[in-house]
mmCIF file of C-alpha atoms and ligand atoms in Angstrom:
data_model
loop_
_atom_site.group_PDB
_atom_site.id
_atom_site.type_symbol
_atom_site.label_atom_id
_atom_site.label_comp_id
_atom_site.label_asym_id
_atom_site.label_seq_id
_atom_site.Cartn_x
_atom_site.Cartn_y
_atom_site.Cartn_z
ATOM 1 C CA MET A 292 -0.094 0.051 0.409
ATOM 2 C CA PHE A 293 2.774 2.315 0.737
ATOM 3 C CA SER A 294 4.569 1.812 -2.768
ATOM 4 C CA LEU A 295 1.272 2.168 -3.989
ATOM 5 C CA THR A 296 0.621 5.850 -2.531
ATOM 6 C CA ARG A 297 5.342 6.083 -3.287
ATOM 7 C CA PHE A 298 3.978 5.034 -7.292
ATOM 8 C CA GLY A 299 1.203 7.896 -6.652
ATOM 9 C CA MET A 300 3.856 10.496 -4.866
ATOM 10 C CA LYS A 301 6.173 10.475 -7.717
ATOM 11 C CA THR A 302 3.684 10.359 -10.466
ATOM 12 C CA LEU A 303 0.789 11.972 -10.431
ATOM 13 C CA GLY A 304 2.475 14.410 -7.073
ATOM 14 C CA ARG A 305 4.818 15.946 -9.603
ATOM 15 C CA LEU A 306 1.731 17.946 -11.487
ATOM 16 C CA SER A 307 0.915 19.204 -7.272
ATOM 17 C CA ARG A 308 3.269 21.704 -6.413
ATOM 18 C CA GLY A 309 3.548 21.127 -2.703
ATOM 19 C CA ILE A 310 4.284 17.156 -3.169
ATOM 20 C CA GLN A 311 6.839 18.756 -5.775
ATOM 21 C CA LEU A 312 8.390 20.811 -3.386
ATOM 22 C CA GLY A 313 8.065 18.439 -1.040
ATOM 23 C CA TRP A 314 10.049 15.844 -3.244
ATOM 24 C CA GLU A 315 13.167 19.473 -4.329
ATOM 25 C CA ALA A 316 13.250 21.300 -0.613
ATOM 26 C CA GLY A 317 11.635 17.766 2.029
ATOM 27 C CA PHE A 318 9.134 16.793 3.365
ATOM 28 C CA ASP A 319 9.460 18.178 6.385
ATOM 29 C CA SER A 320 12.067 21.375 5.122
ATOM 30 C CA GLY A 321 10.868 25.010 6.198
ATOM 31 C CA ARG A 322 9.675 25.881 2.647
ATOM 32 C CA THR A 323 6.684 22.534 2.417
ATOM 33 C CA LEU A 324 5.360 24.397 6.411
ATOM 34 C CA ASP A 325 5.203 27.758 4.639
ATOM 35 C CA TYR A 326 3.616 26.141 1.318
ATOM 36 C CA VAL A 327 1.101 23.485 4.773
ATOM 37 C CA TYR A 328 -0.389 26.809 5.760
ATOM 38 C CA GLU A 329 -0.335 28.944 3.200
ATOM 39 C CA ASN A 330 -3.189 26.779 1.592
ATOM 40 C CA LYS A 331 -3.267 27.908 -1.347
ATOM 41 C CA PRO A 332 -3.690 24.474 -3.913
ATOM 42 C CA GLN A 333 -1.535 25.353 -7.013
ATOM 43 C CA GLY A 334 -0.558 22.578 -9.600
ATOM 44 C CA PHE A 335 -0.453 22.391 -13.395
ATOM 45 C CA THR A 336 -3.252 21.620 -14.632
ATOM 46 C CA PRO A 337 -6.898 21.170 -13.005
ATOM 47 C CA LEU A 338 -5.916 17.609 -12.310
ATOM 48 C CA GLY A 339 -2.417 18.831 -10.438
ATOM 49 C CA ARG A 340 -5.129 20.957 -8.169
ATOM 50 C CA ALA A 341 -6.582 18.781 -7.381
ATOM 51 C CA VAL A 342 -4.279 16.376 -5.724
ATOM 52 C CA ASP A 343 -2.764 18.928 -4.787
ATOM 53 C CA ARG A 344 -6.129 20.201 -2.002
ATOM 54 C CA ALA A 345 -6.392 16.747 -1.220
ATOM 55 C CA TYR A 346 -2.370 16.488 -0.269
ATOM 56 C CA LEU A 347 -3.175 19.762 1.701
ATOM 57 C CA ASN A 348 -6.258 18.672 2.813
ATOM 58 C CA SER A 349 -4.378 15.541 4.352
ATOM 59 C CA ILE A 350 -4.580 15.038 7.887
ATOM 60 C CA GLY A 351 -1.665 14.794 8.920
ATOM 61 C CA TRP A 352 -1.814 18.817 7.064
ATOM 62 C CA ARG A 353 -4.463 19.831 9.257
ATOM 63 C CA GLY A 354 -3.154 19.280 12.054
ATOM 64 C CA ILE A 355 0.227 20.435 11.043
ATOM 65 C CA ARG A 356 -1.818 24.238 11.036
ATOM 66 C CA VAL A 357 -4.215 23.578 13.500
ATOM 67 C CA ARG A 358 -0.259 22.970 16.238
ATOM 68 C CA LYS A 359 -0.357 26.980 14.270
ATOM 69 C CA ILE A 360 -2.776 28.427 15.725
ATOM 70 C CA ASN A 361 -2.035 26.656 19.236
ATOM 71 C CA LEU A 362 1.644 27.642 18.747
ATOM 72 C CA GLN A 363 -0.028 31.566 17.801
ATOM 73 C CA LYS A 364 -2.012 32.014 20.877
ATOM 74 C CA VAL A 365 0.828 30.727 23.610
ATOM 75 C CA LEU A 366 3.012 32.975 21.634
ATOM 76 C CA ARG A 367 0.951 35.769 21.695
ATOM 77 C CA ASP A 368 0.398 35.190 25.588
ATOM 78 C CA ALA A 369 3.728 35.017 26.109
ATOM 79 C CA ILE A 370 4.429 37.747 24.381
ATOM 80 C CA GLN A 371 1.478 40.138 26.373
ATOM 81 C CA GLN A 372 2.571 38.955 29.259
ATOM 82 C CA THR A 373 6.676 39.831 28.941
ATOM 83 C CA HIS A 374 4.952 43.034 28.277
ATOM 84 C CA LYS A 375 2.847 43.578 31.337
ATOM 85 C CA GLU A 376 5.057 42.499 33.407
ATOM 86 C CA GLY A 377 7.756 45.677 32.034
ATOM 87 C CA ARG A 378 10.441 43.547 31.068
ATOM 88 C CA PRO A 379 11.084 44.324 26.795
ATOM 89 C CA VAL A 380 10.413 41.590 24.493
ATOM 90 C CA ARG A 381 12.747 40.027 23.018
ATOM 91 C CA LEU A 382 12.072 36.457 20.082
ATOM 92 C CA LEU A 383 14.428 33.608 19.426
ATOM 93 C CA ASP A 384 13.709 31.114 17.062
ATOM 94 C CA ILE A 385 16.346 28.541 16.844
ATOM 95 C CA ALA A 386 15.246 26.958 13.281
ATOM 96 C CA SER A 387 12.365 29.382 12.090
ATOM 97 C CA GLY A 388 11.869 28.252 8.340
ATOM 98 C CA PRO A 389 9.602 31.012 6.729
ATOM 99 C CA GLY A 390 8.857 31.685 9.890
ATOM 100 C CA ARG A 391 4.979 32.592 8.648
ATOM 101 C CA TYR A 392 3.631 31.722 12.470
ATOM 102 C CA VAL A 393 6.485 34.181 14.054
ATOM 103 C CA LEU A 394 5.550 37.503 11.963
ATOM 104 C CA GLU A 395 2.523 37.309 11.685
ATOM 105 C CA ILE A 396 2.070 37.933 15.290
ATOM 106 C CA ILE A 397 4.587 40.706 15.504
ATOM 107 C CA ARG A 398 2.899 42.437 13.215
ATOM 108 C CA GLU A 399 -0.701 41.427 14.449
ATOM 109 C CA GLN A 400 0.698 42.629 18.131
ATOM 110 C CA SER A 401 2.054 45.735 16.476
ATOM 111 C CA GLN A 402 1.931 48.052 19.794
ATOM 112 C CA ILE A 403 4.210 46.123 22.079
ATOM 113 C CA PRO A 404 7.747 47.292 20.681
ATOM 114 C CA MET A 405 9.558 44.055 20.171
ATOM 115 C CA SER A 406 12.529 42.554 17.605
ATOM 116 C CA ALA A 407 12.728 39.611 16.305
ATOM 117 C CA LEU A 408 15.902 37.318 16.002
ATOM 118 C CA LEU A 409 15.516 34.600 13.408
ATOM 119 C CA ARG A 410 18.022 31.848 12.675
ATOM 120 C CA ASP A 411 18.165 28.403 10.237
ATOM 121 C CA TYR A 412 20.162 26.356 9.204
ATOM 122 C CA LYS A 413 19.720 26.727 5.489
ATOM 123 C CA PRO A 414 20.212 29.559 3.291
ATOM 124 C CA GLU A 415 17.437 29.539 1.477
ATOM 125 C CA ASN A 416 15.076 29.644 5.092
ATOM 126 C CA VAL A 417 16.827 32.379 6.244
ATOM 127 C CA GLU A 418 16.206 34.143 2.599
ATOM 128 C CA ALA A 419 12.275 33.359 2.356
ATOM 129 C CA ALA A 420 12.059 34.849 5.591
ATOM 130 C CA ARG A 421 13.547 37.731 4.299
ATOM 131 C CA ARG A 422 10.687 38.355 2.270
ATOM 132 C CA LEU A 423 8.467 37.629 3.861
ATOM 133 C CA ALA A 424 9.188 39.953 7.433
ATOM 134 C CA GLU A 425 9.052 42.781 3.917
ATOM 135 C CA GLU A 426 6.189 41.732 2.746
ATOM 136 C CA LEU A 427 4.938 41.731 5.855
ATOM 137 C CA GLY A 428 6.503 45.565 6.079
ATOM 138 C CA LEU A 429 8.294 44.592 9.855
ATOM 139 C CA LYS A 430 12.162 46.318 10.420
ATOM 140 C CA ASN A 431 13.109 44.759 13.292
ATOM 141 C CA VAL A 432 13.927 41.422 12.575
ATOM 142 C CA THR A 433 16.582 39.838 12.220
ATOM 143 C CA MET A 434 17.444 36.435 10.392
ATOM 144 C CA MET A 435 20.700 34.435 9.903
ATOM 145 C CA LEU A 436 22.332 31.188 9.932
ATOM 146 C CA GLY A 437 23.015 29.693 13.436
ATOM 147 C CA ASP A 438 22.492 26.080 13.963
ATOM 148 C CA ALA A 439 20.250 24.996 16.724
ATOM 149 C CA PHE A 440 22.051 22.444 18.417
ATOM 150 C CA ASP A 441 25.118 24.283 19.017
ATOM 151 C CA HIS A 442 25.058 25.593 22.966
ATOM 152 C CA GLY A 443 28.273 27.285 22.320
ATOM 153 C CA SER A 444 26.314 29.377 19.618
ATOM 154 C CA LEU A 445 22.887 30.015 21.129
ATOM 155 C CA ALA A 446 24.396 30.560 24.402
ATOM 156 C CA ALA A 447 26.155 33.650 22.919
ATOM 157 C CA ILE A 448 23.741 35.771 21.515
ATOM 158 C CA LYS A 449 23.326 39.125 23.293
ATOM 159 C CA PRO A 450 20.946 40.425 23.380
ATOM 160 C CA LYS A 451 19.604 38.198 25.515
ATOM 161 C CA PRO A 452 16.038 37.276 24.076
ATOM 162 C CA THR A 453 13.618 36.773 26.428
ATOM 163 C CA ILE A 454 10.731 34.098 24.627
ATOM 164 C CA ALA A 455 12.940 31.276 22.484
ATOM 165 C CA ILE A 456 10.545 29.158 20.185
ATOM 166 C CA VAL A 457 11.452 25.711 18.713
ATOM 167 C CA SER A 458 9.050 24.543 16.525
ATOM 168 C CA GLY A 459 8.789 21.531 14.800
ATOM 169 C CA LEU A 460 12.182 21.055 15.600
ATOM 170 C CA TYR A 461 13.450 18.083 19.122
ATOM 171 C CA GLU A 462 10.774 15.801 17.020
ATOM 172 C CA LEU A 463 12.283 15.362 13.913
ATOM 173 C CA PHE A 464 16.553 14.269 15.689
ATOM 174 C CA PRO A 465 16.559 11.059 17.737
ATOM 175 C CA ALA A 466 18.902 11.288 19.211
ATOM 176 C CA ASN A 467 19.026 13.034 22.966
ATOM 177 C CA GLN A 468 21.657 14.808 23.280
ATOM 178 C CA PRO A 469 21.782 17.565 20.805
ATOM 179 C CA VAL A 470 17.745 17.685 21.977
ATOM 180 C CA SER A 471 19.734 18.490 26.189
ATOM 181 C CA ASP A 472 22.620 20.367 24.084
ATOM 182 C CA SER A 473 19.918 23.194 22.168
ATOM 183 C CA LEU A 474 17.424 23.519 26.030
ATOM 184 C CA ARG A 475 20.414 24.042 27.468
ATOM 185 C CA GLY A 476 21.832 26.766 25.130
ATOM 186 C CA LEU A 477 18.441 28.021 24.763
ATOM 187 C CA ALA A 478 19.153 28.577 28.518
ATOM 188 C CA ASP A 479 21.848 29.616 28.687
ATOM 189 C CA ALA A 480 20.474 32.228 26.357
ATOM 190 C CA VAL A 481 17.159 33.305 27.276
ATOM 191 C CA GLU A 482 17.622 35.888 30.016
ATOM 192 C CA PRO A 483 15.845 34.637 33.632
ATOM 193 C CA GLY A 484 12.089 34.385 34.148
ATOM 194 C CA GLY A 485 12.279 34.237 30.054
ATOM 195 C CA TYR A 486 9.762 31.667 28.618
ATOM 196 C CA LEU A 487 10.709 28.782 26.251
ATOM 197 C CA VAL A 488 7.930 27.297 23.895
ATOM 198 C CA TYR A 489 8.280 24.342 21.182
ATOM 199 C CA THR A 490 6.046 21.893 19.993
ATOM 200 C CA LYS A 491 6.900 18.133 21.375
ATOM 201 C CA SER A 492 5.192 15.662 18.357
ATOM 202 C CA GLY A 493 2.640 12.622 20.306
ATOM 203 C CA SER A 494 3.796 9.395 18.188
ATOM 204 C CA PRO A 495 3.247 10.129 15.999
ATOM 205 C CA GLY A 496 2.355 13.594 15.828
ATOM 206 C CA PRO A 497 1.672 15.670 13.172
ATOM 207 C CA LEU A 498 3.939 15.970 10.716
ATOM 208 C CA GLY A 499 4.850 11.627 11.490
ATOM 209 C CA THR A 500 1.345 11.191 10.581
ATOM 210 C CA ALA A 501 1.694 13.304 6.988
ATOM 211 C CA LEU A 502 4.679 12.213 6.129
ATOM 212 C CA ASP A 503 3.568 8.341 6.965
ATOM 213 C CA SER A 504 0.442 8.675 5.304
ATOM 214 C CA PHE A 505 1.955 9.707 2.388
ATOM 215 C CA GLY A 506 4.101 6.643 2.031
ATOM 216 C CA LEU A 507 7.619 8.942 3.001
ATOM 217 C CA PRO A 508 9.387 7.009 5.812
ATOM 218 C CA ALA A 509 10.085 9.691 8.339
ATOM 219 C CA LYS A 510 7.994 7.568 11.867
ATOM 220 C CA SER A 511 10.788 6.643 12.895
ATOM 221 C CA SER A 512 13.291 9.121 12.257
ATOM 222 C CA LEU A 513 10.879 11.218 15.240
ATOM 223 C CA LEU A 514 11.708 11.395 18.337
ATOM 224 C CA PRO A 515 9.187 10.141 20.638
ATOM 225 C CA SER A 516 8.137 13.085 22.804
ATOM 226 C CA GLU A 517 8.498 10.844 25.609
ATOM 227 C CA ASN A 518 11.994 10.998 25.333
ATOM 228 C CA MET A 519 11.034 15.729 25.383
ATOM 229 C CA ASP A 520 9.807 14.894 29.045
ATOM 230 C CA GLN A 521 13.069 13.473 29.894
ATOM 231 C CA PHE A 522 14.488 17.500 29.664
ATOM 232 C CA GLY A 523 12.228 19.257 31.886
ATOM 233 C CA PRO A 524 13.902 22.078 34.219
ATOM 234 C CA GLU A 525 16.914 20.908 36.403
HETATM 235 C C1 SAM B 147 9.855 20.863 9.851
HETATM 236 S S1 SAM B 147 10.258 22.288 9.915
HETATM 237 C C2 SAM B 147 10.034 23.923 10.679
HETATM 238 C C3 SAM B 147 9.851 24.760 10.569
HETATM 239 C C4 SAM B 147 8.972 26.398 11.344
HETATM 240 N N1 SAM B 147 9.999 26.173 12.955
HETATM 241 C C5 SAM B 147 8.390 25.696 11.437
HETATM 242 O O1 SAM B 147 7.495 25.412 12.807
HETATM 243 O O2 SAM B 147 7.279 26.067 10.356
HETATM 244 C C6 SAM B 147 11.935 21.567 10.748
HETATM 245 C C7 SAM B 147 13.369 23.159 10.311
HETATM 246 O O3 SAM B 147 14.091 23.100 11.057
HETATM 247 C C8 SAM B 147 15.226 23.701 10.576
HETATM 248 N N2 SAM B 147 16.831 23.152 10.920
HETATM 249 C C9 SAM B 147 17.003 21.636 11.277
HETATM 250 N N3 SAM B 147 17.386 21.126 11.778
HETATM 251 C C10 SAM B 147 18.322 22.338 11.512
HETATM 252 C C11 SAM B 147 19.348 23.401 12.393
HETATM 253 N N4 SAM B 147 20.648 22.022 13.094
HETATM 254 N N5 SAM B 147 19.511 24.565 13.111
HETATM 255 C C12 SAM B 147 19.049 25.105 12.878
HETATM 256 N N6 SAM B 147 17.445 24.882 12.020
HETATM 257 C C13 SAM B 147 17.260 23.689 11.273
HETATM 258 C C14 SAM B 147 15.297 23.172 8.195
HETATM 259 O O4 SAM B 147 15.917 24.046 8.206
HETATM 260 C C15 SAM B 147 14.018 24.005 8.577
HETATM 261 O O5 SAM B 147 13.140 24.798 8.782
#
């Protein structure tokens, strides 16, 4: 069954913009997630657009869009709380992809002064985030390349962020040590009393479900959510 789905993804699927992008950039890439958030079916020929619509409506991608809404809600609360406490709002996202969910919230909460640093290890994502910030008319956002698992480069971030975000990252990596290094880097980076907003997936989670339902072999490499729980506050 999976090989049939996979075959379909490689043949008919090529007519769909989203599936083509998945093969090109990765089905778990920042660009694919951004396409899923945008949720505007595109494709070659009406058949291609119909396949794309079905792809975007699959259960896993619907879950990813719900996750974005929940993430934005938590982010909004953290921003308002930080501001209410009279502290500066300085956001840091360590693997932002194009960062649509953060950038939309910065624009929505424009009455609160804030700055943001968006990092990703792929130049194409840093560039996409820069373009999107420009499109949204945001000035106080900086983008840069950076490794989300490098303790030293996280710990050295200045000025110290007050809200750190990790979305759709840790669950992609099966090994505990890099996640632990990253969290320790964030603990050193974030101002005391700041917030960490992160997503964690149950097994297989929305991304795992999406990849799984297209016959793509990512589920086995996802970090189970129980592994995340052992990194609670020390
Ligand atoms: C599933 S996407 C999530 C993107 C975005 N945070 C979101 O939730 O929509 C995973 C992102 O992590 C980035 N990434 C993967 N490994 C990384 C690393 N070691 N350092 C920084 N970014 C990384 C990828 O380039 C990609 O943009």
